[in-house]
Amino acid sequence: IYTDVTPFLAHVRETMATLRRSTADNQALFEASTRDTETRLGLATLRTLIFVMGTLLFLFVVLFVVIHHAAGIMAQQERDRERAQHQLAQWEKMASLGQMVASVTHQLNTPLAFGQSNLHMALQALERFRLPLRTAATFTRLVRGARGEHVSITVAPARKMVAAAVDDDFDAETPKAMLEDTLHGLEQMRDLVGHLGEFTRLDRSQATSFDLARSLRNVIYIAHSTMPTDIRVIEEFAELPEARGNVSQLNQVFLNLINNAAQAITGPGTITVRTSLADGRIRIDIADTGCGIAEAYRPHIWDDYFTTKPPGEGTGLGLGIARTIVAEHGGEITVDTRTGADSGTTFSIYLPVAG
């Protein structure tokens, strides 16, 4: 038995030693493979991370460029919008001024015409005064040269010349009345030019504190030149603090609303311009007894180029520009209109008090 088992045990021990060596070798090989795999995995992860970071950086740059370009486009569009709005306001103002100039020209021509006619008649009257004035001058020289209380005059040489004179040659009241009428016409033109100067003063292009009642009176005076004579304007001005804003732009708003009110009236009517203080703000009401705004038109009255006037009589820009100007002054504009028997429209403007 001993002889048979011993080789087998030796073989078993040898086999176990071989297994241990193989296991150690496999373990070393596995560890080396693991380290190599970890190294390659770390490099792959790093490359992936670098790729992802590079992609994100590229996308960020692209997005930044796109946003910057979009911001530039939006800023340019805003500038274009402001420029277009300014041009629209200028066109509307020029259209209003064109209508106003035509009426003002008519108003100026009337006193100019009768003033010129009166001056011609006064010059003719002065020509008729030539003989009486020469006679008076001659008599004055005789009186001054007389040494006594009496003066001797020989009328025979002057009888023929004096016979051509008529009683009207001595009438100074008629040319005086003519000159007074001419002076009155000149005063009317001076008032009109003065109100025009107040209305269009270029030094009021910036925001400033101003007397609202005075500004409205100037606008009403100018508006009278464009409206029929059977429309009466009623002024109801309250005692108010000064307003603050661009007087030229606000005058444009007031003139546009008053002209619209006049055009809405057929035949005799009234326009009431009223000021008051409401909730710490200045309120200006421009009310008319016109036909009112039809219900179908009310949602569109603030739209650009929308007008119910015949072609050539309206640009459709006035109310939209008026609302923009009032909003830029920190205020608001509202409308209350009625149709039918009790028709009429009231535009109300709310402006902040100066300071």
Short mmCIF file of C-alpha atoms in Angstrom, two decimals:
data_model
loop_
_atom_site.label_atom_id
_atom_site.label_comp_id
_atom_site.label_asym_id
_atom_site.label_seq_id
_atom_site.Cartn_x
_atom_site.Cartn_y
_atom_site.Cartn_z
CA ILE A 1 0.00 0.00 0.00
CA TYR A 2 2.74 2.48 0.89
CA THR A 3 4.53 1.83 -2.33
CA ASP A 4 1.36 2.45 -4.40
CA VAL A 5 0.10 5.76 -2.65
CA THR A 6 3.33 7.70 -2.37
CA PRO A 7 3.72 8.54 -6.07
CA PHE A 8 0.10 9.55 -6.18
CA LEU A 9 0.50 11.95 -3.26
CA ALA A 10 3.62 13.39 -4.85
CA HIS A 11 1.67 13.91 -8.02
CA VAL A 12 -1.12 15.60 -6.09
CA ARG A 13 1.32 17.95 -4.37
CA GLU A 14 2.92 18.75 -7.68
CA THR A 15 -0.46 19.39 -9.25
CA MET A 16 -1.46 21.68 -6.37
CA ALA A 17 1.80 23.62 -6.70
CA THR A 18 1.18 23.97 -10.40
CA LEU A 19 -2.33 25.22 -9.70
CA ARG A 20 -1.02 27.74 -7.17
CA ARG A 21 1.53 29.01 -9.66
CA SER A 22 -1.13 29.16 -12.39
CA THR A 23 -3.52 30.96 -10.08
CA ALA A 24 -0.83 33.48 -9.11
CA ASP A 25 0.05 34.03 -12.74
CA ASN A 26 -3.62 34.44 -13.66
CA GLN A 27 -4.10 36.83 -10.75
CA ALA A 28 -1.12 38.92 -11.86
CA LEU A 29 -2.34 38.86 -15.43
CA PHE A 30 -5.84 39.88 -14.30
CA GLU A 31 -4.50 42.73 -12.21
CA ALA A 32 -2.35 43.93 -15.08
CA SER A 33 -5.32 43.70 -17.45
CA THR A 34 -7.48 45.54 -14.93
CA ARG A 35 -4.92 48.32 -14.57
CA ASP A 36 -4.63 48.58 -18.36
CA THR A 37 -8.41 48.67 -18.71
CA GLU A 38 -8.69 51.34 -16.04
CA THR A 39 -6.03 53.40 -17.78
CA ARG A 40 -7.78 53.12 -21.13
CA LEU A 41 -11.14 53.84 -19.52
CA GLY A 42 -9.70 56.92 -17.80
CA LEU A 43 -8.29 58.19 -21.08
CA ALA A 44 -11.58 57.53 -22.87
CA THR A 45 -13.50 59.30 -20.11
CA LEU A 46 -11.12 62.26 -20.29
CA ARG A 47 -11.45 62.44 -24.04
CA THR A 48 -15.23 62.26 -23.73
CA LEU A 49 -15.24 64.97 -21.06
CA ILE A 50 -12.99 67.17 -23.19
CA PHE A 51 -15.27 66.59 -26.20
CA VAL A 52 -18.39 67.40 -24.19
CA MET A 53 -16.82 70.52 -22.68
CA GLY A 54 -15.61 71.63 -26.10
CA THR A 55 -19.06 71.05 -27.58
CA LEU A 56 -20.71 72.99 -24.74
CA LEU A 57 -18.20 75.82 -25.16
CA PHE A 58 -18.86 75.90 -28.90
CA LEU A 59 -22.61 75.91 -28.34
CA PHE A 60 -22.23 78.69 -25.76
CA VAL A 61 -20.20 80.79 -28.19
CA VAL A 62 -22.73 80.16 -30.96
CA LEU A 63 -25.62 80.97 -28.62
CA PHE A 64 -23.86 84.11 -27.39
CA VAL A 65 -23.29 85.27 -30.97
CA VAL A 66 -26.90 84.52 -31.87
CA ILE A 67 -28.23 86.35 -28.80
CA HIS A 68 -25.91 89.30 -29.37
CA HIS A 69 -26.98 89.47 -33.00
CA ALA A 70 -30.64 89.17 -32.01
CA ALA A 71 -30.19 91.92 -29.41
CA GLY A 72 -28.63 94.12 -32.08
CA ILE A 73 -31.53 93.40 -34.42
CA MET A 74 -34.04 94.18 -31.67
CA ALA A 75 -32.26 97.41 -30.79
CA GLN A 76 -32.19 98.41 -34.45
CA GLN A 77 -35.87 97.56 -34.80
CA GLU A 78 -36.62 99.67 -31.72
CA ARG A 79 -34.67 102.56 -33.22
CA ASP A 80 -36.46 102.09 -36.53
CA ARG A 81 -39.79 101.98 -34.71
CA GLU A 82 -39.02 105.18 -32.83
CA ARG A 83 -37.84 106.80 -36.05
CA ALA A 84 -40.96 105.65 -37.87
CA GLN A 85 -43.13 106.86 -34.98
CA HIS A 86 -41.37 110.22 -35.07
CA GLN A 87 -41.87 110.44 -38.84
CA LEU A 88 -45.54 109.53 -38.46
CA ALA A 89 -45.91 112.23 -35.83
CA GLN A 90 -44.21 114.73 -38.12
CA TRP A 91 -46.45 113.74 -41.05
CA GLU A 92 -49.53 114.13 -38.92
CA LYS A 93 -48.28 117.47 -37.63
CA MET A 94 -47.52 118.65 -41.16
CA ALA A 95 -50.98 117.56 -42.30
CA SER A 96 -52.57 119.49 -39.44
CA LEU A 97 -50.35 122.49 -40.09
CA GLY A 98 -51.21 122.34 -43.80
CA GLN A 99 -54.91 122.61 -43.05
CA MET A 100 -54.24 125.28 -40.46
CA VAL A 101 -52.03 127.32 -42.79
CA ALA A 102 -54.75 127.35 -45.46
CA SER A 103 -57.26 128.76 -42.96
CA VAL A 104 -54.75 131.14 -41.43
CA THR A 105 -53.89 132.40 -44.90
CA HIS A 106 -57.57 133.16 -45.46
CA GLN A 107 -57.78 134.92 -42.10
CA LEU A 108 -54.72 137.01 -42.87
CA ASN A 109 -55.88 137.85 -46.38
CA THR A 110 -59.15 139.33 -45.12
CA PRO A 111 -57.64 142.13 -42.98
CA LEU A 112 -54.89 142.59 -45.54
CA ALA A 113 -57.46 143.09 -48.31
CA PHE A 114 -59.65 145.62 -46.51
CA GLY A 115 -56.57 147.28 -44.99
CA GLN A 116 -55.07 147.75 -48.43
CA SER A 117 -58.39 149.07 -49.74
CA ASN A 118 -58.76 151.46 -46.79
CA LEU A 119 -55.21 152.73 -47.24
CA HIS A 120 -55.87 153.46 -50.94
CA MET A 121 -59.03 155.37 -50.02
CA ALA A 122 -57.19 157.21 -47.23
CA LEU A 123 -54.47 158.20 -49.73
CA GLN A 124 -57.14 159.50 -52.08
CA ALA A 125 -58.65 161.46 -49.20
CA LEU A 126 -55.23 162.90 -48.40
CA GLU A 127 -54.97 163.99 -52.04
CA ARG A 128 -58.24 165.88 -51.59
CA PHE A 129 -56.79 167.48 -48.45
CA ARG A 130 -53.99 169.02 -50.53
CA LEU A 131 -55.94 172.19 -51.42
CA PRO A 132 -57.42 172.78 -47.94
CA LEU A 133 -54.00 172.17 -46.37
CA ARG A 134 -52.32 174.60 -48.79
CA THR A 135 -55.00 177.17 -48.01
CA ALA A 136 -54.56 176.62 -44.29
CA ALA A 137 -50.77 176.86 -44.67
CA THR A 138 -51.07 180.15 -46.58
CA PHE A 139 -53.44 181.55 -43.97
CA THR A 140 -51.04 180.42 -41.22
CA ARG A 141 -48.15 182.28 -42.85
CA LEU A 142 -50.26 185.42 -43.18
CA VAL A 143 -51.29 185.29 -39.53
CA ARG A 144 -47.72 184.75 -38.40
CA GLY A 145 -46.48 187.63 -40.53
CA ALA A 146 -49.21 190.10 -39.49
CA ARG A 147 -48.09 192.97 -37.25
CA GLY A 148 -51.53 194.19 -36.23
CA GLU A 149 -54.86 192.72 -35.30
CA HIS A 150 -56.16 192.61 -38.88
CA VAL A 151 -55.02 190.83 -42.05
CA SER A 152 -56.06 191.82 -45.55
CA ILE A 153 -56.64 188.97 -47.97
CA THR A 154 -57.31 189.31 -51.68
CA VAL A 155 -59.48 186.31 -52.63
CA ALA A 156 -59.88 187.08 -56.31
CA PRO A 157 -56.72 185.19 -57.46
CA ALA A 158 -57.63 182.13 -55.39
CA ARG A 159 -61.38 182.12 -56.12
CA LYS A 160 -61.04 179.91 -59.18
CA MET A 161 -58.83 177.40 -57.36
CA VAL A 162 -61.06 177.30 -54.27
CA ALA A 163 -64.15 176.84 -56.43
CA ALA A 164 -62.93 173.30 -57.32
CA ALA A 165 -63.07 172.23 -53.68
CA VAL A 166 -66.11 170.34 -52.38
CA ASP A 167 -67.39 169.77 -48.87
CA ASP A 168 -66.04 166.18 -48.79
CA ASP A 169 -62.52 167.54 -49.10
CA PHE A 170 -62.83 168.82 -45.55
CA ASP A 171 -64.19 165.58 -44.05
CA ALA A 172 -61.46 164.01 -41.89
CA GLU A 173 -63.75 161.50 -40.14
CA THR A 174 -64.03 159.09 -43.08
CA PRO A 175 -60.29 158.55 -43.63
CA LYS A 176 -59.85 158.41 -39.85
CA ALA A 177 -62.42 155.57 -39.63
CA MET A 178 -60.67 153.81 -42.52
CA LEU A 179 -57.33 154.01 -40.78
CA GLU A 180 -58.88 152.79 -37.51
CA ASP A 181 -60.33 149.78 -39.35
CA THR A 182 -56.92 149.11 -40.86
CA LEU A 183 -55.31 149.36 -37.43
CA HIS A 184 -57.89 146.92 -36.05
CA GLY A 185 -57.07 144.47 -38.85
CA LEU A 186 -53.36 144.80 -38.12
CA GLU A 187 -54.03 144.06 -34.45
CA GLN A 188 -55.95 140.93 -35.46
CA MET A 189 -53.01 139.81 -37.59
CA ARG A 190 -50.61 140.56 -34.75
CA ASP A 191 -52.71 138.45 -32.35
CA LEU A 192 -52.86 135.63 -34.86
CA VAL A 193 -49.12 135.73 -35.47
CA GLY A 194 -48.51 135.87 -31.71
CA HIS A 195 -50.67 132.81 -31.07
CA LEU A 196 -48.98 131.00 -33.94
CA GLY A 197 -45.62 131.84 -32.42
CA GLU A 198 -46.73 130.48 -29.05
CA PHE A 199 -48.10 127.37 -30.72
CA THR A 200 -44.97 126.55 -32.73
CA ARG A 201 -42.13 127.78 -30.51
CA LEU A 202 -39.08 125.68 -31.29
CA ASP A 203 -37.52 126.26 -27.88
CA ARG A 204 -40.26 124.13 -26.36
CA SER A 205 -38.92 120.91 -27.82
CA GLN A 206 -37.89 119.71 -24.34
CA ALA A 207 -40.01 118.88 -21.33
CA THR A 208 -40.72 121.89 -19.15
CA SER A 209 -43.30 123.18 -16.70
CA PHE A 210 -46.00 125.28 -18.35
CA ASP A 211 -49.37 126.95 -17.81
CA LEU A 212 -51.94 124.56 -19.25
CA ALA A 213 -54.72 127.16 -19.53
CA ARG A 214 -52.53 129.50 -21.56
CA SER A 215 -51.47 126.66 -23.85
CA LEU A 216 -55.08 125.58 -24.40
CA ARG A 217 -56.17 129.14 -25.18
CA ASN A 218 -53.48 129.38 -27.85
CA VAL A 219 -54.60 126.08 -29.37
CA ILE A 220 -58.27 127.12 -29.31
CA TYR A 221 -57.43 130.42 -31.01
CA ILE A 222 -55.55 128.56 -33.75
CA ALA A 223 -58.32 125.95 -34.09
CA HIS A 224 -60.91 128.70 -34.63
CA SER A 225 -59.26 129.42 -37.96
CA THR A 226 -60.12 125.94 -39.26
CA MET A 227 -63.66 125.46 -37.95
CA PRO A 228 -67.00 126.87 -39.16
CA THR A 229 -68.22 130.06 -37.56
CA ASP A 230 -71.39 128.43 -36.21
CA ILE A 231 -69.37 126.18 -33.87
CA ARG A 232 -68.88 127.72 -30.44
CA VAL A 233 -65.97 126.79 -28.17
CA ILE A 234 -66.65 126.94 -24.42
CA GLU A 235 -63.68 127.27 -22.05
CA GLU A 236 -64.09 125.90 -18.53
CA PHE A 237 -60.65 126.15 -16.95
CA ALA A 238 -60.11 125.38 -13.28
CA GLU A 239 -57.28 126.71 -11.13
CA LEU A 240 -54.57 124.09 -11.60
CA PRO A 241 -50.91 123.60 -10.75
CA GLU A 242 -48.46 123.67 -13.61
CA ALA A 243 -48.18 120.66 -15.87
CA ARG A 244 -44.90 119.29 -17.15
CA GLY A 245 -44.16 118.00 -20.62
CA ASN A 246 -43.26 118.84 -24.19
CA VAL A 247 -45.57 121.77 -24.94
CA SER A 248 -45.25 121.44 -28.72
CA GLN A 249 -46.25 117.77 -28.67
CA LEU A 250 -49.15 118.31 -26.26
CA ASN A 251 -50.38 121.24 -28.36
CA GLN A 252 -50.44 118.86 -31.31
CA VAL A 253 -52.63 116.47 -29.29
CA PHE A 254 -55.04 119.24 -28.21
CA LEU A 255 -55.30 120.68 -31.74
CA ASN A 256 -55.96 117.27 -33.25
CA LEU A 257 -58.75 116.48 -30.78
CA ILE A 258 -60.39 119.91 -31.20
CA ASN A 259 -60.25 119.64 -35.00
CA ASN A 260 -61.76 116.15 -34.83
CA ALA A 261 -64.52 117.48 -32.58
CA ALA A 262 -65.27 120.29 -35.05
CA GLN A 263 -65.37 117.88 -37.98
CA ALA A 264 -67.82 115.63 -36.11
CA ILE A 265 -70.33 118.48 -35.81
CA THR A 266 -72.78 119.10 -38.65
CA GLY A 267 -74.25 122.58 -38.49
CA PRO A 268 -74.30 124.59 -35.26
CA GLY A 269 -72.75 122.99 -32.22
CA THR A 270 -70.45 123.44 -29.26
CA ILE A 271 -67.07 122.17 -28.20
CA THR A 272 -66.31 122.30 -24.48
CA VAL A 273 -62.71 122.34 -23.31
CA ARG A 274 -62.65 121.67 -19.58
CA THR A 275 -59.80 121.24 -17.10
CA SER A 276 -59.91 119.83 -13.59
CA LEU A 277 -57.86 118.00 -10.98
CA ALA A 278 -58.74 114.30 -10.65
CA ASP A 279 -56.96 111.89 -8.27
CA GLY A 280 -53.82 114.01 -8.16
CA ARG A 281 -53.62 114.30 -11.94
CA ILE A 282 -54.58 117.04 -14.38
CA ARG A 283 -57.60 116.14 -16.48
CA ILE A 284 -58.44 117.77 -19.80
CA ASP A 285 -61.84 117.02 -21.34
CA ILE A 286 -62.63 117.92 -24.96
CA ALA A 287 -66.35 117.28 -25.49
CA ASP A 288 -68.39 117.91 -28.63
CA THR A 289 -72.05 117.74 -29.62
CA GLY A 290 -71.24 115.87 -32.82
CA CYS A 291 -72.55 112.62 -34.25
CA GLY A 292 -70.48 110.34 -31.99
CA ILE A 293 -68.38 107.34 -33.02
CA ALA A 294 -70.22 104.34 -34.44
CA GLU A 295 -69.89 101.17 -32.39
CA ALA A 296 -68.26 99.30 -35.28
CA TYR A 297 -65.48 101.90 -35.47
CA ARG A 298 -64.69 102.21 -31.75
CA PRO A 299 -62.21 99.29 -31.49
CA HIS A 300 -60.16 100.73 -34.38
CA ILE A 301 -59.95 104.45 -33.62
CA TRP A 302 -56.44 104.06 -32.15
CA ASP A 303 -55.13 102.06 -35.13
CA ASP A 304 -52.68 103.73 -37.47
CA TYR A 305 -54.12 104.79 -40.85
CA PHE A 306 -57.70 104.10 -39.74
CA THR A 307 -59.98 107.00 -40.65
CA THR A 308 -63.64 107.53 -41.46
CA LYS A 309 -62.96 110.78 -43.29
CA PRO A 310 -63.11 111.05 -47.08
CA PRO A 311 -59.84 110.49 -49.01
CA GLY A 312 -57.53 113.46 -48.76
CA GLU A 313 -59.08 114.80 -45.54
CA GLY A 314 -57.49 112.54 -42.95
CA THR A 315 -54.31 110.53 -42.47
CA GLY A 316 -55.64 108.13 -39.83
CA LEU A 317 -52.60 108.85 -37.64
CA GLY A 318 -53.88 111.54 -35.28
CA LEU A 319 -55.42 109.51 -32.46
CA GLY A 320 -52.70 106.85 -32.44
CA ILE A 321 -50.00 109.48 -32.24
CA ALA A 322 -51.97 111.39 -29.61
CA ARG A 323 -52.16 108.30 -27.40
CA THR A 324 -48.43 107.66 -27.87
CA ILE A 325 -47.53 111.25 -26.93
CA VAL A 326 -49.76 111.18 -23.85
CA ALA A 327 -48.31 107.81 -22.77
CA GLU A 328 -44.77 109.14 -23.15
CA HIS A 329 -45.76 111.95 -20.77
CA GLY A 330 -46.80 109.42 -18.14
CA GLY A 331 -50.51 109.95 -18.76
CA GLU A 332 -53.42 108.27 -20.47
CA ILE A 333 -56.25 109.16 -22.84
CA THR A 334 -59.77 107.74 -22.80
CA VAL A 335 -62.89 108.23 -24.89
CA ASP A 336 -66.60 108.26 -24.07
CA THR A 337 -68.91 108.44 -27.07
CA ARG A 338 -72.62 108.19 -27.73
CA THR A 339 -74.73 107.98 -30.87
CA GLY A 340 -78.37 108.68 -31.43
CA ALA A 341 -80.46 111.46 -29.94
CA ASP A 342 -77.99 112.29 -27.16
CA SER A 343 -74.90 111.97 -29.35
CA GLY A 344 -71.47 113.37 -28.64
CA THR A 345 -67.91 112.39 -27.86
CA THR A 346 -65.62 113.27 -24.96
CA PHE A 347 -61.89 112.63 -25.02
CA SER A 348 -60.28 112.81 -21.59
CA ILE A 349 -56.53 113.30 -21.15
CA TYR A 350 -54.82 112.68 -17.79
CA LEU A 351 -51.40 114.23 -17.21
CA PRO A 352 -49.14 114.23 -14.14
CA VAL A 353 -48.64 117.44 -12.18
CA ALA A 354 -45.23 119.12 -12.53
CA GLY A 355 -42.83 117.89 -9.85
#
